[in-house]
Amino acid sequence: MAAIDPLTAVGVVLATAATDAVYVMFTSAVVARRRVPAATWSSIWYLLSSFAVISYTENWVYVAFAAVGSWLGAFATITFLHRPPGGPPVGASVE
C-alpha cells in the first residue's frame, strides 16, 4: 500500500465535499425545472468529481477521504438550503 499524501487527502475531501454540494444544487435546479442552472451545475459536478476519482484510483485508501468529503458536502448544502416544510424548493419561482 502506498503512503498517503496529506495534501492529496485534503484535496479529495474538498473535491468530494464540493461535488456533493454541487450535486444537491443540481438536483434542486432539476426539481425547479430550471434548465440552464441544472445544465451548469451538472457540468461543474463532473469537473469536480474527476479530481477525486483520479486521486483515489491511484490509492484505494483515498476512498475513505472521498466518503468524508461527500458527507460534509451534502450535510453543509442541505443545511444551507433548509426550508420550512411545505416551502418551495430553492430555485423555484415564488409567485
Short mmCIF file of N, CA and C in Angstrom, two decimals:
data_model
loop_
_atom_site.label_atom_id
_atom_site.label_comp_id
_atom_site.label_asym_id
_atom_site.label_seq_id
_atom_site.Cartn_x
_atom_site.Cartn_y
_atom_site.Cartn_z
N MET A 1 0.86 -1.18 0.00
CA MET A 1 0.00 0.00 0.00
C MET A 1 0.90 1.24 0.00
N ALA A 2 0.60 2.17 -0.87
CA ALA A 2 1.38 3.40 -0.98
C ALA A 2 1.09 4.33 0.20
N ALA A 3 2.03 5.19 0.47
CA ALA A 3 1.84 6.18 1.54
C ALA A 3 0.76 7.17 1.15
N ILE A 4 0.09 7.69 2.16
CA ILE A 4 -0.96 8.68 1.94
C ILE A 4 -0.33 10.07 1.94
N ASP A 5 -0.60 10.80 0.87
CA ASP A 5 -0.13 12.19 0.78
C ASP A 5 -1.20 13.07 1.43
N PRO A 6 -0.86 13.76 2.53
CA PRO A 6 -1.86 14.59 3.23
C PRO A 6 -2.50 15.65 2.34
N LEU A 7 -1.73 16.25 1.45
CA LEU A 7 -2.27 17.27 0.56
C LEU A 7 -3.30 16.67 -0.40
N THR A 8 -3.00 15.49 -0.93
CA THR A 8 -3.97 14.81 -1.81
C THR A 8 -5.20 14.41 -1.02
N ALA A 9 -5.02 13.94 0.21
CA ALA A 9 -6.17 13.54 1.05
C ALA A 9 -7.08 14.74 1.29
N VAL A 10 -6.51 15.89 1.63
CA VAL A 10 -7.31 17.09 1.84
C VAL A 10 -7.98 17.51 0.53
N GLY A 11 -7.25 17.39 -0.57
CA GLY A 11 -7.82 17.72 -1.87
C GLY A 11 -9.01 16.84 -2.21
N VAL A 12 -8.92 15.54 -1.90
CA VAL A 12 -10.02 14.62 -2.15
C VAL A 12 -11.22 14.98 -1.28
N VAL A 13 -10.99 15.28 0.00
CA VAL A 13 -12.09 15.68 0.89
C VAL A 13 -12.77 16.93 0.35
N LEU A 14 -11.99 17.93 -0.01
CA LEU A 14 -12.57 19.19 -0.52
C LEU A 14 -13.28 18.98 -1.86
N ALA A 15 -12.69 18.18 -2.74
CA ALA A 15 -13.30 17.95 -4.05
C ALA A 15 -14.62 17.20 -3.92
N THR A 16 -14.67 16.19 -3.04
CA THR A 16 -15.92 15.45 -2.90
C THR A 16 -16.95 16.26 -2.11
N ALA A 17 -16.52 17.08 -1.16
CA ALA A 17 -17.47 17.95 -0.46
C ALA A 17 -18.10 18.92 -1.47
N ALA A 18 -17.26 19.52 -2.30
CA ALA A 18 -17.77 20.43 -3.31
C ALA A 18 -18.64 19.70 -4.32
N THR A 19 -18.25 18.48 -4.68
CA THR A 19 -19.04 17.68 -5.63
C THR A 19 -20.43 17.41 -5.08
N ASP A 20 -20.52 17.02 -3.83
CA ASP A 20 -21.84 16.75 -3.25
C ASP A 20 -22.67 18.02 -3.12
N ALA A 21 -22.01 19.12 -2.77
CA ALA A 21 -22.74 20.39 -2.69
C ALA A 21 -23.30 20.76 -4.06
N VAL A 22 -22.50 20.58 -5.09
CA VAL A 22 -22.94 20.89 -6.45
C VAL A 22 -24.04 19.93 -6.87
N TYR A 23 -23.93 18.65 -6.48
CA TYR A 23 -24.98 17.67 -6.82
C TYR A 23 -26.32 18.08 -6.20
N VAL A 24 -26.29 18.54 -4.96
CA VAL A 24 -27.53 18.99 -4.31
C VAL A 24 -28.10 20.19 -5.05
N MET A 25 -27.24 21.12 -5.44
CA MET A 25 -27.70 22.29 -6.20
C MET A 25 -28.26 21.87 -7.56
N PHE A 26 -27.62 20.89 -8.20
CA PHE A 26 -28.11 20.35 -9.48
C PHE A 26 -29.51 19.75 -9.30
N THR A 27 -29.67 18.95 -8.27
CA THR A 27 -30.96 18.31 -8.01
C THR A 27 -32.03 19.36 -7.73
N SER A 28 -31.68 20.39 -6.98
CA SER A 28 -32.62 21.46 -6.69
C SER A 28 -33.05 22.17 -7.98
N ALA A 29 -32.10 22.40 -8.87
CA ALA A 29 -32.42 23.05 -10.14
C ALA A 29 -33.30 22.16 -11.01
N VAL A 30 -33.06 20.85 -10.97
CA VAL A 30 -33.89 19.91 -11.74
C VAL A 30 -35.31 19.90 -11.19
N VAL A 31 -35.45 19.83 -9.87
CA VAL A 31 -36.78 19.83 -9.25
C VAL A 31 -37.54 21.10 -9.61
N ALA A 32 -36.82 22.23 -9.68
CA ALA A 32 -37.43 23.50 -10.03
C ALA A 32 -37.60 23.66 -11.55
N ARG A 33 -37.14 22.67 -12.30
CA ARG A 33 -37.22 22.67 -13.78
C ARG A 33 -36.54 23.89 -14.40
N ARG A 34 -35.37 24.20 -13.89
CA ARG A 34 -34.57 25.31 -14.41
C ARG A 34 -33.44 24.70 -15.25
N ARG A 35 -33.59 24.75 -16.57
CA ARG A 35 -32.69 24.05 -17.48
C ARG A 35 -31.26 24.55 -17.45
N VAL A 36 -31.05 25.85 -17.57
CA VAL A 36 -29.69 26.37 -17.64
C VAL A 36 -28.94 26.15 -16.32
N PRO A 37 -29.54 26.48 -15.17
CA PRO A 37 -28.83 26.17 -13.92
C PRO A 37 -28.56 24.66 -13.75
N ALA A 38 -29.52 23.82 -14.12
CA ALA A 38 -29.31 22.37 -14.00
C ALA A 38 -28.15 21.92 -14.87
N ALA A 39 -28.10 22.40 -16.10
CA ALA A 39 -27.01 22.03 -17.00
C ALA A 39 -25.66 22.55 -16.49
N THR A 40 -25.66 23.76 -15.96
CA THR A 40 -24.43 24.35 -15.43
C THR A 40 -23.92 23.57 -14.22
N TRP A 41 -24.82 23.30 -13.27
CA TRP A 41 -24.43 22.53 -12.08
C TRP A 41 -23.95 21.14 -12.49
N SER A 42 -24.58 20.54 -13.49
CA SER A 42 -24.17 19.21 -13.94
C SER A 42 -22.74 19.22 -14.47
N SER A 43 -22.39 20.21 -15.27
CA SER A 43 -21.03 20.26 -15.82
C SER A 43 -20.00 20.50 -14.72
N ILE A 44 -20.33 21.35 -13.75
CA ILE A 44 -19.42 21.58 -12.62
C ILE A 44 -19.25 20.31 -11.80
N TRP A 45 -20.35 19.58 -11.63
CA TRP A 45 -20.34 18.32 -10.88
C TRP A 45 -19.33 17.35 -11.48
N TYR A 46 -19.33 17.19 -12.79
CA TYR A 46 -18.40 16.26 -13.43
C TYR A 46 -16.96 16.74 -13.37
N LEU A 47 -16.74 18.03 -13.48
CA LEU A 47 -15.37 18.55 -13.37
C LEU A 47 -14.79 18.26 -11.99
N LEU A 48 -15.58 18.51 -10.95
CA LEU A 48 -15.10 18.29 -9.58
C LEU A 48 -14.90 16.81 -9.27
N SER A 49 -15.82 15.98 -9.71
CA SER A 49 -15.73 14.56 -9.39
C SER A 49 -14.52 13.91 -10.04
N SER A 50 -14.07 14.43 -11.16
CA SER A 50 -12.93 13.81 -11.84
C SER A 50 -11.67 13.87 -10.98
N PHE A 51 -11.45 14.95 -10.23
CA PHE A 51 -10.26 15.04 -9.37
C PHE A 51 -10.26 13.92 -8.33
N ALA A 52 -11.38 13.73 -7.66
CA ALA A 52 -11.45 12.71 -6.61
C ALA A 52 -11.27 11.32 -7.20
N VAL A 53 -11.91 11.05 -8.32
CA VAL A 53 -11.80 9.72 -8.93
C VAL A 53 -10.36 9.44 -9.36
N ILE A 54 -9.73 10.39 -9.99
CA ILE A 54 -8.34 10.20 -10.41
C ILE A 54 -7.44 9.99 -9.19
N SER A 55 -7.69 10.72 -8.12
CA SER A 55 -6.87 10.59 -6.91
C SER A 55 -7.03 9.23 -6.25
N TYR A 56 -8.29 8.77 -6.09
CA TYR A 56 -8.43 7.52 -5.34
C TYR A 56 -8.30 6.28 -6.20
N THR A 57 -8.19 6.39 -7.51
CA THR A 57 -7.87 5.20 -8.30
C THR A 57 -6.40 4.86 -8.20
N GLU A 58 -5.58 5.85 -7.81
CA GLU A 58 -4.16 5.57 -7.59
C GLU A 58 -3.93 4.89 -6.25
N ASN A 59 -4.79 5.13 -5.28
CA ASN A 59 -4.65 4.52 -3.95
C ASN A 59 -6.05 4.40 -3.35
N TRP A 60 -6.53 3.19 -3.15
CA TRP A 60 -7.90 2.96 -2.70
C TRP A 60 -8.20 3.57 -1.34
N VAL A 61 -7.18 3.88 -0.54
CA VAL A 61 -7.40 4.47 0.78
C VAL A 61 -8.06 5.84 0.67
N TYR A 62 -7.84 6.53 -0.46
CA TYR A 62 -8.44 7.85 -0.65
C TYR A 62 -9.97 7.78 -0.76
N VAL A 63 -10.51 6.59 -0.98
CA VAL A 63 -11.97 6.43 -1.00
C VAL A 63 -12.56 6.86 0.35
N ALA A 64 -11.86 6.58 1.44
CA ALA A 64 -12.34 6.99 2.76
C ALA A 64 -12.41 8.52 2.86
N PHE A 65 -11.40 9.18 2.30
CA PHE A 65 -11.42 10.65 2.30
C PHE A 65 -12.54 11.18 1.41
N ALA A 66 -12.80 10.47 0.31
CA ALA A 66 -13.90 10.85 -0.58
C ALA A 66 -15.24 10.71 0.15
N ALA A 67 -15.39 9.67 0.94
CA ALA A 67 -16.63 9.47 1.70
C ALA A 67 -16.83 10.59 2.72
N VAL A 68 -15.76 10.97 3.40
CA VAL A 68 -15.85 12.07 4.37
C VAL A 68 -16.25 13.37 3.66
N GLY A 69 -15.61 13.66 2.55
CA GLY A 69 -15.94 14.87 1.80
C GLY A 69 -17.36 14.85 1.28
N SER A 70 -17.81 13.69 0.84
CA SER A 70 -19.17 13.55 0.34
C SER A 70 -20.18 13.85 1.44
N TRP A 71 -19.95 13.30 2.61
CA TRP A 71 -20.86 13.52 3.75
C TRP A 71 -20.88 15.01 4.11
N LEU A 72 -19.69 15.61 4.22
CA LEU A 72 -19.61 17.02 4.60
C LEU A 72 -20.30 17.93 3.57
N GLY A 73 -20.09 17.65 2.30
CA GLY A 73 -20.70 18.47 1.26
C GLY A 73 -22.21 18.40 1.25
N ALA A 74 -22.75 17.19 1.36
CA ALA A 74 -24.21 17.04 1.38
C ALA A 74 -24.81 17.67 2.63
N PHE A 75 -24.19 17.45 3.78
CA PHE A 75 -24.70 17.99 5.04
C PHE A 75 -24.71 19.52 5.01
N ALA A 76 -23.60 20.11 4.59
CA ALA A 76 -23.50 21.57 4.56
C ALA A 76 -24.49 22.19 3.58
N THR A 77 -24.65 21.56 2.43
CA THR A 77 -25.55 22.12 1.43
C THR A 77 -27.00 22.00 1.85
N ILE A 78 -27.38 20.88 2.41
CA ILE A 78 -28.76 20.73 2.88
C ILE A 78 -29.03 21.72 4.01
N THR A 79 -28.03 21.95 4.86
CA THR A 79 -28.17 22.95 5.92
C THR A 79 -28.40 24.33 5.31
N PHE A 80 -27.63 24.66 4.28
CA PHE A 80 -27.76 25.95 3.61
C PHE A 80 -29.11 26.08 2.90
N LEU A 81 -29.59 24.99 2.31
CA LEU A 81 -30.83 25.02 1.53
C LEU A 81 -32.07 24.77 2.39
N HIS A 82 -31.90 24.56 3.68
CA HIS A 82 -33.02 24.22 4.55
C HIS A 82 -34.16 25.22 4.41
N ARG A 83 -35.31 24.69 4.18
CA ARG A 83 -36.53 25.50 4.07
C ARG A 83 -37.57 24.90 5.02
N PRO A 84 -38.49 25.71 5.49
CA PRO A 84 -39.57 25.15 6.31
C PRO A 84 -40.35 24.12 5.51
N PRO A 85 -40.88 23.09 6.17
CA PRO A 85 -41.66 22.08 5.46
C PRO A 85 -42.78 22.73 4.65
N GLY A 86 -42.97 22.25 3.44
CA GLY A 86 -44.04 22.75 2.58
C GLY A 86 -43.65 23.97 1.77
N GLY A 87 -42.45 24.49 2.01
CA GLY A 87 -41.98 25.65 1.25
C GLY A 87 -41.50 25.22 -0.14
N PRO A 88 -41.34 26.16 -1.04
CA PRO A 88 -40.88 25.82 -2.38
C PRO A 88 -39.42 25.42 -2.37
N PRO A 89 -38.99 24.56 -3.30
CA PRO A 89 -37.57 24.21 -3.36
C PRO A 89 -36.74 25.43 -3.76
N VAL A 90 -35.49 25.43 -3.36
CA VAL A 90 -34.60 26.52 -3.73
C VAL A 90 -34.54 26.60 -5.24
N GLY A 91 -34.67 27.77 -5.78
CA GLY A 91 -34.62 27.94 -7.22
C GLY A 91 -35.99 27.99 -7.87
N ALA A 92 -37.01 27.59 -7.14
CA ALA A 92 -38.37 27.65 -7.69
C ALA A 92 -38.84 29.09 -7.64
N SER A 93 -39.55 29.49 -8.67
CA SER A 93 -40.06 30.87 -8.67
C SER A 93 -41.22 30.98 -7.70
N VAL A 94 -41.18 32.02 -6.91
CA VAL A 94 -42.22 32.27 -5.92
C VAL A 94 -43.15 33.34 -6.47
N GLU A 95 -44.41 33.01 -6.56
CA GLU A 95 -45.37 33.97 -7.14
C GLU A 95 -46.31 34.50 -6.09
#
